[in-house]
Amino acid sequence: MGDTAKKRRGRMLPKVALTVAVATVMLGLLEVVVRRLDGYQVWTARLTPVADRMSQMEEVAPDLVEGFMAQPALRRGDVDGAWMLSSPEPPQRRPLPPEMQRVFDAGLHPMFLWQWNEALLQSVWVKGAGPAVGEALQKPDGYYVFAPVEPTVFPRYRFPLSVTLPSGVTLNSIGFRGADVAVDKPAATVRIACVGASTTVDDHQVLHSYPELLGHYLRCWASAHRPGVNFEVINAGCEGYSSTDIVQNVRHYVLPLEVDYVVYYEGANQLHKTQVLQHVTIDGEVPPPPPMAGFLDPEAAATGENQWLYQRSAAARRLHTVFAGSSPAVEPSKPPQRVTLPEGIDEQRPDLARAAEILELKTILPDLDAIRSDCAAAGAQLVLCSYKWLVYDGLALDPVRGEEVFRQLNRAFWPASYASMRRLVDVQNRWFAAWAAARQVPFLDVAACMPDDQRLHTDAIHKTQLGSRCHAWSTFCLLLPRLIADLDAGAVPTPDGQPSARHPNVPPMRRKTAAEFDAEK
């Protein structure tokens, strides 16, 4: 290389370095800005990344709220509409124990932070390999476990105690979402437990789950109309629970808290593709689902050369959604089909004697019977709710805001059409209502009050913070007449009949190593 070339190169290097430095600083500033914008859905939904759609900040849609509140079923003279957008104080965050922090730092699946039913782990344990669940996942060298009260694998797992998980959810000393509650029910207190699965827990990143908001609304009402009466609402949901998990959860973890009401809201974890397609007849061959690639698929965007950047950069994820386009995501073409219930069954007139032939009701309704019986023995009242799905024929979705709804309906339930899904969801809710009427169990038609609006949903069943508000307000307004009648009759509040400073079935957490499980095989 000649002297001239060396001099030219020597002059260029500082310029290149300066350009790279400036670009790095600018990208860094952009990253900071968009990360700060992560929680502020203020300009357009397209500023919110597909992978990080939920945030602690809340989008308020005045038109949606006004229409929602105007429903006759929700209009009451003894409630103040301003309560609907007010909030309780969030629970105080709790530190993550070092052992849990190491599991998180190692990048292991979040489920390995939970407490597992020891009987379940023993039943699926493979010596030298760990539990036969999540076969593709890297396994830790130890697991938090609890001994089931009954010799059963249910509930399969529980949340850990007294921590704030990296996902954002704060769990109390009993393993329920929210602030701590005393095991002994305070005097003059009406205590309500909401049970279910992830749609009761709600998204970990929202500040308030629907049960927490329900408690807040009830306390606002009591302050205005029943001073001296307090309401406590416990979020006793746990992700992934089936009705059989909920039976054990209510029996051994909820009822010892001397609750007065148990509100059951669940209807998705036993309504999978298998249950749906047993009642859908497809005419002709079933084609493969359409590819979901390109800007409607963050998994595709996160592969190949862009994998590292997409996974680590909020700015890259936002650029991905900006180019998603504005055309509505409509239902893809599906084969001709029809809903076929067993012969002689009228979907408009549920026959409980034949419930075992419908979807997964052969399991769900007997489990509801068990919960009702347990509640009655403990002096509590079971309350059953209808279950909300965002699905109907002609549903058109924003390609960014509605992406997870689109993917869930067209991937997990392929090739069932939106119309087939809507009919079967309605069938399940009608059988719920018929069961409740036959058992004299209060039934709250929450699903009928929840608008079919994608602004309330992160997928077809899970909710945004505004969705959780609408869920809580619907439950509040529909439950209030029953509460007022019981208050007037002196049925509630009731004193704690078994004073105890400690929950009888919630010992301190313990960790069991893989070597200990191996030794038992």
Short mmCIF file of C-alpha atoms in Angstrom, two decimals:
data_model
loop_
_atom_site.label_atom_id
_atom_site.label_comp_id
_atom_site.label_asym_id
_atom_site.label_seq_id
_atom_site.Cartn_x
_atom_site.Cartn_y
_atom_site.Cartn_z
CA MET A 1 0.00 0.00 0.00
CA GLY A 2 1.41 3.41 -1.01
CA ASP A 3 1.83 6.36 1.30
CA THR A 4 -1.11 8.18 -0.34
CA ALA A 5 -3.41 5.20 0.20
CA LYS A 6 -2.25 4.83 3.78
CA LYS A 7 -2.87 8.53 4.45
CA ARG A 8 -6.34 8.29 2.83
CA ARG A 9 -7.10 5.21 4.93
CA GLY A 10 -5.82 6.95 8.02
CA ARG A 11 -8.15 9.88 7.40
CA MET A 12 -11.15 7.59 6.71
CA LEU A 13 -10.83 5.44 9.83
CA PRO A 14 -11.70 8.23 12.27
CA LYS A 15 -14.66 9.22 10.07
CA VAL A 16 -15.91 5.64 9.94
CA ALA A 17 -15.41 5.26 13.66
CA LEU A 18 -17.23 8.51 14.28
CA THR A 19 -20.10 7.47 11.99
CA VAL A 20 -20.39 4.12 13.74
CA ALA A 21 -20.28 5.81 17.13
CA VAL A 22 -22.96 8.34 16.16
CA ALA A 23 -25.14 5.60 14.66
CA THR A 24 -24.71 3.49 17.79
CA VAL A 25 -25.68 6.41 20.02
CA MET A 26 -28.70 7.24 17.84
CA LEU A 27 -29.86 3.62 17.82
CA GLY A 28 -29.34 3.47 21.56
CA LEU A 29 -31.43 6.60 22.06
CA LEU A 30 -34.10 5.19 19.75
CA GLU A 31 -34.10 1.98 21.76
CA VAL A 32 -34.54 3.94 25.02
CA VAL A 33 -37.37 5.99 23.53
CA VAL A 34 -39.29 3.06 22.14
CA ARG A 35 -38.82 1.08 25.32
CA ARG A 36 -40.29 4.03 27.23
CA LEU A 37 -43.13 4.04 24.71
CA ASP A 38 -43.67 0.34 25.32
CA GLY A 39 -46.39 1.07 27.85
CA TYR A 40 -47.95 4.05 26.12
CA GLN A 41 -50.45 3.09 23.45
CA VAL A 42 -51.08 6.72 22.54
CA TRP A 43 -50.41 7.31 18.86
CA THR A 44 -51.43 4.06 17.22
CA ALA A 45 -51.55 0.39 18.02
CA ARG A 46 -48.72 0.02 15.50
CA LEU A 47 -46.31 1.48 18.06
CA THR A 48 -46.92 -1.57 20.25
CA PRO A 49 -44.80 -4.61 19.38
CA VAL A 50 -46.51 -7.88 18.59
CA ALA A 51 -44.28 -9.68 21.07
CA ASP A 52 -44.85 -7.14 23.84
CA ARG A 53 -48.46 -6.13 23.32
CA MET A 54 -49.39 -5.90 26.98
CA SER A 55 -48.11 -3.20 29.28
CA GLN A 56 -48.78 -1.73 32.67
CA MET A 57 -50.18 1.40 31.09
CA GLU A 58 -53.80 1.26 30.05
CA GLU A 59 -55.53 2.28 26.87
CA VAL A 60 -58.92 3.83 27.59
CA ALA A 61 -61.43 3.87 24.76
CA PRO A 62 -64.24 6.30 25.70
CA ASP A 63 -66.58 5.10 22.94
CA LEU A 64 -66.19 1.49 24.00
CA VAL A 65 -66.63 2.25 27.70
CA GLU A 66 -69.71 4.41 27.08
CA GLY A 67 -71.44 1.71 25.06
CA PHE A 68 -70.43 -0.98 27.53
CA MET A 69 -71.74 0.93 30.55
CA ALA A 70 -75.04 1.73 28.83
CA GLN A 71 -76.13 -1.92 28.67
CA PRO A 72 -79.39 -2.46 30.59
CA ALA A 73 -77.90 -5.38 32.52
CA LEU A 74 -75.18 -3.08 33.87
CA ARG A 75 -77.21 0.05 34.63
CA ARG A 76 -77.83 0.45 38.34
CA GLY A 77 -78.91 3.46 40.34
CA ASP A 78 -76.73 2.53 43.30
CA VAL A 79 -73.38 2.52 41.48
CA ASP A 80 -71.24 5.42 40.33
CA GLY A 81 -69.90 4.94 36.80
CA ALA A 82 -66.73 6.79 37.77
CA TRP A 83 -65.70 3.79 39.83
CA MET A 84 -65.22 1.74 36.67
CA LEU A 85 -62.00 3.52 35.67
CA SER A 86 -60.68 3.92 39.22
CA SER A 87 -58.16 1.50 40.67
CA PRO A 88 -56.96 0.09 43.98
CA GLU A 89 -53.37 0.36 45.07
CA PRO A 90 -51.29 -2.37 43.42
CA PRO A 91 -49.74 -4.94 45.76
CA GLN A 92 -46.25 -4.27 47.00
CA ARG A 93 -43.63 -6.06 44.92
CA ARG A 94 -41.73 -8.90 46.59
CA PRO A 95 -38.13 -9.96 45.98
CA LEU A 96 -37.26 -13.02 43.94
CA PRO A 97 -35.30 -15.58 46.01
CA PRO A 98 -31.74 -16.23 44.72
CA GLU A 99 -32.55 -19.80 43.68
CA MET A 100 -35.47 -18.59 41.56
CA GLN A 101 -33.34 -15.79 40.17
CA ARG A 102 -30.77 -18.33 38.99
CA VAL A 103 -33.47 -20.33 37.19
CA PHE A 104 -34.66 -17.14 35.50
CA ASP A 105 -31.13 -16.00 34.62
CA ALA A 106 -30.42 -19.40 33.06
CA GLY A 107 -33.24 -18.79 30.61
CA LEU A 108 -35.26 -21.81 31.71
CA HIS A 109 -38.99 -21.94 31.07
CA PRO A 110 -41.01 -19.84 33.59
CA MET A 111 -43.01 -22.92 34.63
CA PHE A 112 -39.91 -24.16 36.45
CA LEU A 113 -40.37 -21.26 38.88
CA TRP A 114 -43.70 -22.70 40.02
CA GLN A 115 -44.46 -25.26 42.70
CA TRP A 116 -45.16 -28.68 41.21
CA ASN A 117 -47.33 -31.39 42.67
CA GLU A 118 -44.76 -33.86 43.98
CA ALA A 119 -46.98 -36.83 43.11
CA LEU A 120 -47.28 -35.57 39.54
CA LEU A 121 -43.53 -35.14 39.10
CA GLN A 122 -42.90 -38.59 40.52
CA SER A 123 -45.41 -40.08 38.08
CA VAL A 124 -43.78 -38.53 35.00
CA TRP A 125 -40.15 -38.66 36.16
CA VAL A 126 -37.64 -40.35 33.88
CA LYS A 127 -34.47 -41.30 35.71
CA GLY A 128 -31.53 -39.29 34.46
CA ALA A 129 -33.72 -37.16 32.20
CA GLY A 130 -36.18 -35.40 34.51
CA PRO A 131 -39.94 -34.97 34.05
CA ALA A 132 -41.42 -36.09 30.74
CA VAL A 133 -43.00 -32.68 30.17
CA GLY A 134 -41.69 -30.10 27.77
CA GLU A 135 -39.32 -32.63 26.26
CA ALA A 136 -37.59 -29.97 24.15
CA LEU A 137 -36.94 -27.74 27.17
CA GLN A 138 -33.76 -27.58 29.16
CA LYS A 139 -34.50 -28.85 32.68
CA PRO A 140 -33.22 -27.41 35.97
CA ASP A 141 -31.44 -29.52 38.58
CA GLY A 142 -34.20 -28.98 41.14
CA TYR A 143 -37.89 -28.18 41.43
CA TYR A 144 -40.13 -26.45 43.93
CA VAL A 145 -42.69 -29.03 45.02
CA PHE A 146 -45.67 -29.39 47.33
CA ALA A 147 -47.26 -32.52 48.74
CA PRO A 148 -50.91 -32.85 47.61
CA VAL A 149 -53.44 -32.97 50.42
CA GLU A 150 -55.13 -35.93 48.74
CA PRO A 151 -53.25 -38.74 46.94
CA THR A 152 -53.82 -37.23 43.49
CA VAL A 153 -51.87 -35.37 40.83
CA PHE A 154 -54.34 -32.46 41.08
CA PRO A 155 -53.82 -29.60 41.31
CA ARG A 156 -50.86 -30.21 39.04
CA TYR A 157 -49.01 -27.10 40.17
CA ARG A 158 -49.43 -23.96 42.22
CA PHE A 159 -47.86 -20.53 42.03
CA PRO A 160 -44.87 -19.92 44.30
CA LEU A 161 -45.34 -18.08 47.58
CA SER A 162 -44.53 -14.46 48.43
CA VAL A 163 -42.68 -13.44 45.26
CA THR A 164 -42.99 -11.10 42.32
CA LEU A 165 -42.18 -13.17 39.26
CA PRO A 166 -40.04 -11.69 36.46
CA SER A 167 -43.24 -11.64 34.36
CA GLY A 168 -44.56 -8.94 36.70
CA VAL A 169 -47.20 -10.77 38.74
CA THR A 170 -47.03 -10.50 42.54
CA LEU A 171 -48.05 -13.57 44.53
CA ASN A 172 -48.98 -13.61 48.19
CA SER A 173 -48.07 -15.96 51.04
CA ILE A 174 -50.78 -18.44 49.96
CA GLY A 175 -49.68 -18.51 46.31
CA PHE A 176 -52.54 -16.40 44.97
CA ARG A 177 -52.18 -13.26 42.88
CA GLY A 178 -52.40 -10.02 44.80
CA ALA A 179 -51.80 -8.62 48.25
CA ASP A 180 -51.67 -10.83 51.32
CA VAL A 181 -54.89 -11.81 53.03
CA ALA A 182 -55.19 -12.92 56.63
CA VAL A 183 -56.05 -16.59 57.01
CA ASP A 184 -58.58 -15.55 59.65
CA LYS A 185 -61.36 -13.61 57.99
CA PRO A 186 -61.70 -10.18 59.61
CA ALA A 187 -64.94 -9.25 61.33
CA ALA A 188 -67.73 -7.73 59.23
CA THR A 189 -66.06 -8.93 56.05
CA VAL A 190 -67.64 -10.59 53.03
CA ARG A 191 -64.93 -12.72 51.45
CA ILE A 192 -65.16 -13.81 47.81
CA ALA A 193 -62.76 -16.11 45.94
CA CYS A 194 -62.55 -16.04 42.15
CA VAL A 195 -61.39 -19.37 40.74
CA GLY A 196 -60.38 -20.36 37.24
CA ALA A 197 -57.24 -20.42 35.14
CA SER A 198 -55.18 -17.81 33.26
CA THR A 199 -58.21 -15.67 32.42
CA THR A 200 -58.79 -15.29 36.17
CA VAL A 201 -55.13 -14.66 36.95
CA ASP A 202 -55.10 -12.26 33.98
CA ASP A 203 -52.02 -11.11 32.13
CA HIS A 204 -49.02 -10.84 34.45
CA GLN A 205 -48.17 -7.38 33.15
CA VAL A 206 -51.47 -5.67 33.84
CA LEU A 207 -51.51 -3.86 37.15
CA HIS A 208 -54.87 -5.25 38.26
CA SER A 209 -56.56 -8.56 37.55
CA TYR A 210 -60.32 -8.71 37.28
CA PRO A 211 -60.74 -10.10 40.85
CA GLU A 212 -58.66 -7.24 42.26
CA LEU A 213 -60.82 -4.72 40.41
CA LEU A 214 -63.99 -6.52 41.50
CA GLY A 215 -62.93 -6.14 45.13
CA HIS A 216 -62.23 -2.45 44.57
CA TYR A 217 -65.68 -1.85 43.03
CA LEU A 218 -67.40 -3.69 45.87
CA ARG A 219 -65.55 -1.63 48.48
CA CYS A 220 -66.56 1.56 46.65
CA TRP A 221 -70.19 0.42 46.74
CA ALA A 222 -70.00 -0.60 50.42
CA SER A 223 -68.48 2.75 51.37
CA ALA A 224 -71.45 4.50 49.75
CA HIS A 225 -74.26 2.16 50.80
CA ARG A 226 -73.13 -0.28 53.51
CA PRO A 227 -70.60 1.45 55.77
CA GLY A 228 -69.19 -0.95 58.27
CA VAL A 229 -69.16 -3.87 55.80
CA ASN A 230 -65.90 -4.77 54.09
CA PHE A 231 -65.36 -6.84 50.95
CA GLU A 232 -62.29 -8.94 50.21
CA VAL A 233 -61.90 -10.60 46.81
CA ILE A 234 -59.17 -13.21 46.42
CA ASN A 235 -57.72 -14.12 43.03
CA ALA A 236 -57.40 -17.89 43.45
CA GLY A 237 -56.87 -18.62 39.75
CA CYS A 238 -53.87 -20.50 38.39
CA GLU A 239 -52.76 -20.77 34.79
CA GLY A 240 -53.55 -23.92 32.89
CA TYR A 241 -56.03 -25.25 35.43
CA SER A 242 -58.82 -27.58 34.35
CA SER A 243 -62.04 -28.06 36.29
CA THR A 244 -60.41 -31.02 38.09
CA ASP A 245 -57.52 -28.83 39.25
CA ILE A 246 -60.06 -26.27 40.43
CA VAL A 247 -61.91 -28.86 42.54
CA GLN A 248 -58.75 -29.49 44.57
CA ASN A 249 -57.84 -25.82 44.65
CA VAL A 250 -61.24 -24.87 46.10
CA ARG A 251 -61.37 -27.77 48.54
CA HIS A 252 -57.91 -27.42 50.06
CA TYR A 253 -56.71 -23.86 49.45
CA VAL A 254 -59.79 -21.63 49.06
CA LEU A 255 -62.39 -22.93 51.51
CA PRO A 256 -60.02 -22.92 54.53
CA LEU A 257 -60.04 -19.12 54.12
CA GLU A 258 -63.72 -19.08 55.21
CA VAL A 259 -64.91 -17.52 51.95
CA ASP A 260 -68.58 -16.68 51.54
CA TYR A 261 -68.72 -16.99 47.74
CA VAL A 262 -66.71 -18.86 45.12
CA VAL A 263 -67.00 -17.34 41.63
CA TYR A 264 -66.12 -19.86 38.89
CA TYR A 265 -64.97 -18.46 35.53
CA GLU A 266 -63.38 -20.96 33.15
CA GLY A 267 -64.29 -22.41 29.77
CA ALA A 268 -61.23 -22.66 27.53
CA ASN A 269 -58.78 -25.20 28.95
CA GLN A 270 -61.28 -27.98 28.23
CA LEU A 271 -62.42 -26.58 24.91
CA HIS A 272 -59.51 -27.50 22.67
CA LYS A 273 -59.40 -28.54 19.04
CA THR A 274 -60.16 -32.16 19.99
CA GLN A 275 -63.41 -31.22 21.73
CA VAL A 276 -64.42 -28.80 18.98
CA LEU A 277 -63.81 -31.13 16.03
CA GLN A 278 -65.80 -33.96 17.56
CA HIS A 279 -68.85 -31.83 16.74
CA VAL A 280 -67.72 -30.44 13.36
CA THR A 281 -68.22 -32.44 10.18
CA ILE A 282 -65.91 -31.39 7.35
CA ASP A 283 -67.11 -31.90 3.79
CA GLY A 284 -64.19 -33.14 1.70
CA GLU A 285 -60.50 -33.25 2.52
CA VAL A 286 -59.00 -31.10 5.23
CA PRO A 287 -56.33 -28.87 3.71
CA PRO A 288 -53.27 -27.81 5.70
CA PRO A 289 -53.57 -24.47 7.47
CA PRO A 290 -52.36 -21.48 5.48
CA PRO A 291 -48.82 -20.30 6.20
CA MET A 292 -48.66 -17.47 8.70
CA ALA A 293 -45.40 -15.94 7.64
CA GLY A 294 -44.16 -12.45 6.93
CA PHE A 295 -45.26 -9.47 8.94
CA LEU A 296 -48.14 -11.35 10.54
CA ASP A 297 -45.74 -13.81 12.14
CA PRO A 298 -43.10 -12.68 14.65
CA GLU A 299 -41.73 -16.23 14.68
CA ALA A 300 -40.84 -15.89 11.01
CA ALA A 301 -39.35 -12.46 11.61
CA ALA A 302 -37.27 -13.85 14.47
CA THR A 303 -35.52 -16.48 12.36
CA GLY A 304 -32.40 -16.36 10.25
CA GLU A 305 -30.18 -13.31 10.18
CA ASN A 306 -32.55 -11.11 12.19
CA GLN A 307 -33.04 -13.51 15.08
CA TRP A 308 -30.62 -11.86 17.50
CA LEU A 309 -31.83 -8.33 16.78
CA TYR A 310 -35.54 -9.16 16.83
CA GLN A 311 -35.31 -10.98 20.15
CA ARG A 312 -33.33 -8.25 21.87
CA SER A 313 -34.45 -4.98 20.34
CA ALA A 314 -37.75 -3.29 21.10
CA ALA A 315 -37.06 -0.94 18.17
CA ALA A 316 -36.67 -3.87 15.76
CA ARG A 317 -39.94 -5.38 16.92
CA ARG A 318 -41.73 -2.08 16.40
CA LEU A 319 -40.33 -1.73 12.90
CA HIS A 320 -41.66 -5.22 12.26
CA THR A 321 -45.18 -4.17 13.25
CA VAL A 322 -45.05 -0.80 11.45
CA PHE A 323 -44.76 -2.62 8.12
CA ALA A 324 -47.52 -5.11 8.91
CA GLY A 325 -49.96 -3.12 6.80
CA SER A 326 -53.42 -1.84 7.62
CA SER A 327 -55.69 -4.30 5.80
CA PRO A 328 -57.93 -6.23 8.21
CA ALA A 329 -56.98 -9.83 8.91
CA VAL A 330 -60.05 -11.75 7.80
CA GLU A 331 -60.75 -15.45 8.29
CA PRO A 332 -58.84 -17.55 5.74
CA SER A 333 -60.70 -19.90 3.43
CA LYS A 334 -61.77 -23.10 5.18
CA PRO A 335 -63.47 -26.26 3.90
CA PRO A 336 -67.29 -26.49 3.97
CA GLN A 337 -68.42 -27.75 7.35
CA ARG A 338 -71.36 -28.05 9.70
CA VAL A 339 -71.83 -28.44 13.44
CA THR A 340 -73.22 -31.90 14.24
CA LEU A 341 -74.38 -32.60 17.78
CA PRO A 342 -75.44 -36.11 18.83
CA GLU A 343 -78.79 -37.17 17.40
CA GLY A 344 -81.77 -35.93 19.37
CA ILE A 345 -79.91 -33.14 21.20
CA ASP A 346 -81.36 -29.65 20.83
CA GLU A 347 -78.61 -27.09 21.28
CA GLN A 348 -81.17 -24.47 22.28
CA ARG A 349 -82.67 -26.68 25.03
CA PRO A 350 -79.90 -28.35 26.99
CA ASP A 351 -80.57 -31.84 28.28
CA LEU A 352 -78.38 -32.35 31.33
CA ALA A 353 -78.99 -36.09 31.20
CA ARG A 354 -76.96 -36.13 27.98
CA ALA A 355 -74.31 -33.58 28.95
CA ALA A 356 -71.57 -36.25 28.76
CA GLU A 357 -72.05 -36.29 24.98
CA ILE A 358 -71.26 -32.57 24.60
CA LEU A 359 -67.72 -31.22 24.36
CA GLU A 360 -65.91 -31.95 27.68
CA LEU A 361 -68.97 -31.54 29.90
CA LYS A 362 -68.66 -35.16 31.05
CA THR A 363 -65.76 -33.91 33.21
CA ILE A 364 -66.66 -30.27 33.84
CA LEU A 365 -70.20 -30.68 35.19
CA PRO A 366 -69.33 -33.45 37.71
CA ASP A 367 -66.44 -31.27 38.86
CA LEU A 368 -68.86 -28.36 39.31
CA ASP A 369 -71.07 -30.69 41.34
CA ALA A 370 -68.09 -31.50 43.58
CA ILE A 371 -67.25 -27.81 44.03
CA ARG A 372 -70.88 -26.98 44.83
CA SER A 373 -71.03 -29.78 47.42
CA ASP A 374 -67.76 -28.70 49.03
CA CYS A 375 -68.89 -25.07 49.15
CA ALA A 376 -72.25 -26.00 50.72
CA ALA A 377 -70.50 -28.07 53.40
CA ALA A 378 -68.28 -25.10 54.23
CA GLY A 379 -71.13 -22.58 54.29
CA ALA A 380 -70.08 -20.93 51.02
CA GLN A 381 -72.08 -20.24 47.85
CA LEU A 382 -70.82 -21.26 44.40
CA VAL A 383 -71.49 -18.73 41.63
CA LEU A 384 -71.04 -19.82 38.00
CA CYS A 385 -70.23 -17.46 35.12
CA SER A 386 -70.55 -17.79 31.37
CA TYR A 387 -67.24 -17.67 29.51
CA LYS A 388 -66.21 -15.08 26.91
CA TRP A 389 -64.58 -15.88 23.55
CA LEU A 390 -63.84 -13.27 20.90
CA VAL A 391 -65.01 -15.24 17.86
CA TYR A 392 -67.92 -14.84 15.46
CA ASP A 393 -68.60 -15.25 11.76
CA GLY A 394 -67.20 -12.27 9.87
CA LEU A 395 -64.68 -11.27 12.57
CA ALA A 396 -62.09 -8.96 10.99
CA LEU A 397 -59.01 -8.07 13.02
CA ASP A 398 -56.41 -5.37 13.00
CA PRO A 399 -53.25 -7.15 11.77
CA VAL A 400 -51.23 -5.91 14.74
CA ARG A 401 -53.66 -5.58 17.63
CA GLY A 402 -55.58 -8.69 16.66
CA GLU A 403 -52.68 -10.87 15.60
CA GLU A 404 -52.81 -13.27 18.54
CA VAL A 405 -56.58 -13.66 18.15
CA PHE A 406 -56.06 -14.49 14.48
CA ARG A 407 -53.25 -16.95 15.15
CA GLN A 408 -55.08 -18.70 17.97
CA LEU A 409 -58.31 -19.20 16.02
CA ASN A 410 -56.64 -20.21 12.77
CA ARG A 411 -53.76 -22.27 14.06
CA ALA A 412 -54.89 -23.94 17.29
CA PHE A 413 -58.41 -24.70 15.98
CA TRP A 414 -57.80 -25.34 12.28
CA PRO A 415 -59.94 -26.10 10.27
CA ALA A 416 -62.91 -25.10 12.48
CA SER A 417 -64.55 -21.97 11.13
CA TYR A 418 -65.34 -18.92 13.22
CA ALA A 419 -69.05 -19.74 12.82
CA SER A 420 -68.52 -23.30 14.11
CA MET A 421 -66.49 -22.02 17.04
CA ARG A 422 -69.17 -19.46 17.92
CA ARG A 423 -71.92 -22.06 17.95
CA LEU A 424 -69.99 -24.47 20.16
CA VAL A 425 -68.92 -21.76 22.60
CA ASP A 426 -72.59 -20.81 22.91
CA VAL A 427 -73.54 -24.47 23.41
CA GLN A 428 -71.09 -24.79 26.30
CA ASN A 429 -72.42 -21.63 27.95
CA ARG A 430 -76.03 -22.80 27.56
CA TRP A 431 -75.21 -26.07 29.30
CA PHE A 432 -73.47 -24.10 32.06
CA ALA A 433 -76.62 -22.02 32.51
CA ALA A 434 -78.84 -25.12 32.51
CA TRP A 435 -76.65 -26.83 35.10
CA ALA A 436 -76.76 -23.74 37.33
CA ALA A 437 -80.56 -23.49 37.05
CA ALA A 438 -81.00 -27.17 37.91
CA ARG A 439 -78.70 -26.89 40.93
CA GLN A 440 -80.05 -23.49 42.09
CA VAL A 441 -76.60 -21.98 41.65
CA PRO A 442 -76.47 -18.26 40.79
CA PHE A 443 -75.46 -17.81 37.13
CA LEU A 444 -73.83 -14.60 35.90
CA ASP A 445 -73.96 -14.15 32.12
CA VAL A 446 -70.67 -12.29 31.99
CA ALA A 447 -70.01 -13.28 28.37
CA ALA A 448 -73.20 -11.56 27.22
CA CYS A 449 -72.04 -8.28 28.75
CA MET A 450 -68.51 -8.32 27.32
CA PRO A 451 -68.30 -6.47 23.98
CA ASP A 452 -66.94 -8.21 20.89
CA ASP A 453 -64.14 -5.67 20.63
CA GLN A 454 -60.51 -6.56 20.02
CA ARG A 455 -59.43 -3.62 22.18
CA LEU A 456 -60.43 -5.79 25.16
CA HIS A 457 -58.43 -8.83 24.05
CA THR A 458 -54.85 -9.99 23.67
CA ASP A 459 -56.09 -13.24 22.13
CA ALA A 460 -59.48 -14.89 21.79
CA ILE A 461 -59.87 -15.41 25.57
CA HIS A 462 -57.27 -13.29 27.41
CA LYS A 463 -57.81 -9.63 28.15
CA THR A 464 -56.09 -6.27 28.10
CA GLN A 465 -56.32 -4.11 31.21
CA LEU A 466 -59.46 -2.48 29.83
CA GLY A 467 -60.83 -5.95 29.14
CA SER A 468 -60.18 -6.90 32.77
CA ARG A 469 -62.07 -3.78 33.85
CA CYS A 470 -65.07 -4.72 31.73
CA HIS A 471 -64.93 -8.27 33.08
CA ALA A 472 -64.76 -7.02 36.67
CA TRP A 473 -67.53 -4.45 36.18
CA SER A 474 -69.83 -7.03 34.56
CA THR A 475 -69.26 -9.43 37.44
CA PHE A 476 -69.77 -6.61 39.96
CA CYS A 477 -73.10 -5.45 38.52
CA LEU A 478 -74.45 -8.97 37.98
CA LEU A 479 -73.38 -10.24 41.41
CA LEU A 480 -74.56 -7.20 43.37
CA PRO A 481 -78.28 -8.14 43.55
CA ARG A 482 -77.37 -11.47 45.16
CA LEU A 483 -75.02 -9.77 47.62
CA ILE A 484 -77.64 -7.18 48.58
CA ALA A 485 -80.26 -9.87 49.16
CA ASP A 486 -77.85 -11.86 51.37
CA LEU A 487 -76.81 -8.73 53.27
CA ASP A 488 -80.45 -7.81 53.87
CA ALA A 489 -81.21 -11.35 55.06
CA GLY A 490 -78.23 -11.36 57.42
CA ALA A 491 -76.67 -14.33 55.58
CA VAL A 492 -73.42 -12.37 55.21
CA PRO A 493 -71.05 -11.30 56.56
CA THR A 494 -70.37 -14.37 58.68
CA PRO A 495 -67.68 -14.71 61.35
CA ASP A 496 -64.69 -16.96 60.85
CA GLY A 497 -65.76 -20.32 62.25
CA GLN A 498 -62.27 -21.84 62.52
CA PRO A 499 -59.78 -19.23 63.71
CA SER A 500 -56.23 -20.06 62.67
CA ALA A 501 -53.26 -17.84 62.08
CA ARG A 502 -51.78 -20.21 59.48
CA HIS A 503 -53.27 -21.85 56.41
CA PRO A 504 -53.50 -25.58 57.17
CA ASN A 505 -52.48 -26.69 53.67
CA VAL A 506 -49.82 -24.16 52.67
CA PRO A 507 -46.46 -25.05 54.23
CA PRO A 508 -43.28 -23.13 53.34
CA MET A 509 -41.94 -23.88 49.89
CA ARG A 510 -39.37 -26.62 49.53
CA ARG A 511 -37.05 -27.55 46.72
CA LYS A 512 -36.34 -31.12 45.66
CA THR A 513 -33.33 -31.94 43.51
CA ALA A 514 -33.27 -34.09 40.40
CA ALA A 515 -30.90 -36.45 42.24
CA GLU A 516 -33.54 -36.99 44.94
CA PHE A 517 -36.17 -37.83 42.32
CA ASP A 518 -33.72 -40.17 40.58
CA ALA A 519 -33.07 -41.97 43.86
CA GLU A 520 -36.80 -42.72 44.21
CA LYS A 521 -36.95 -44.51 40.87
#
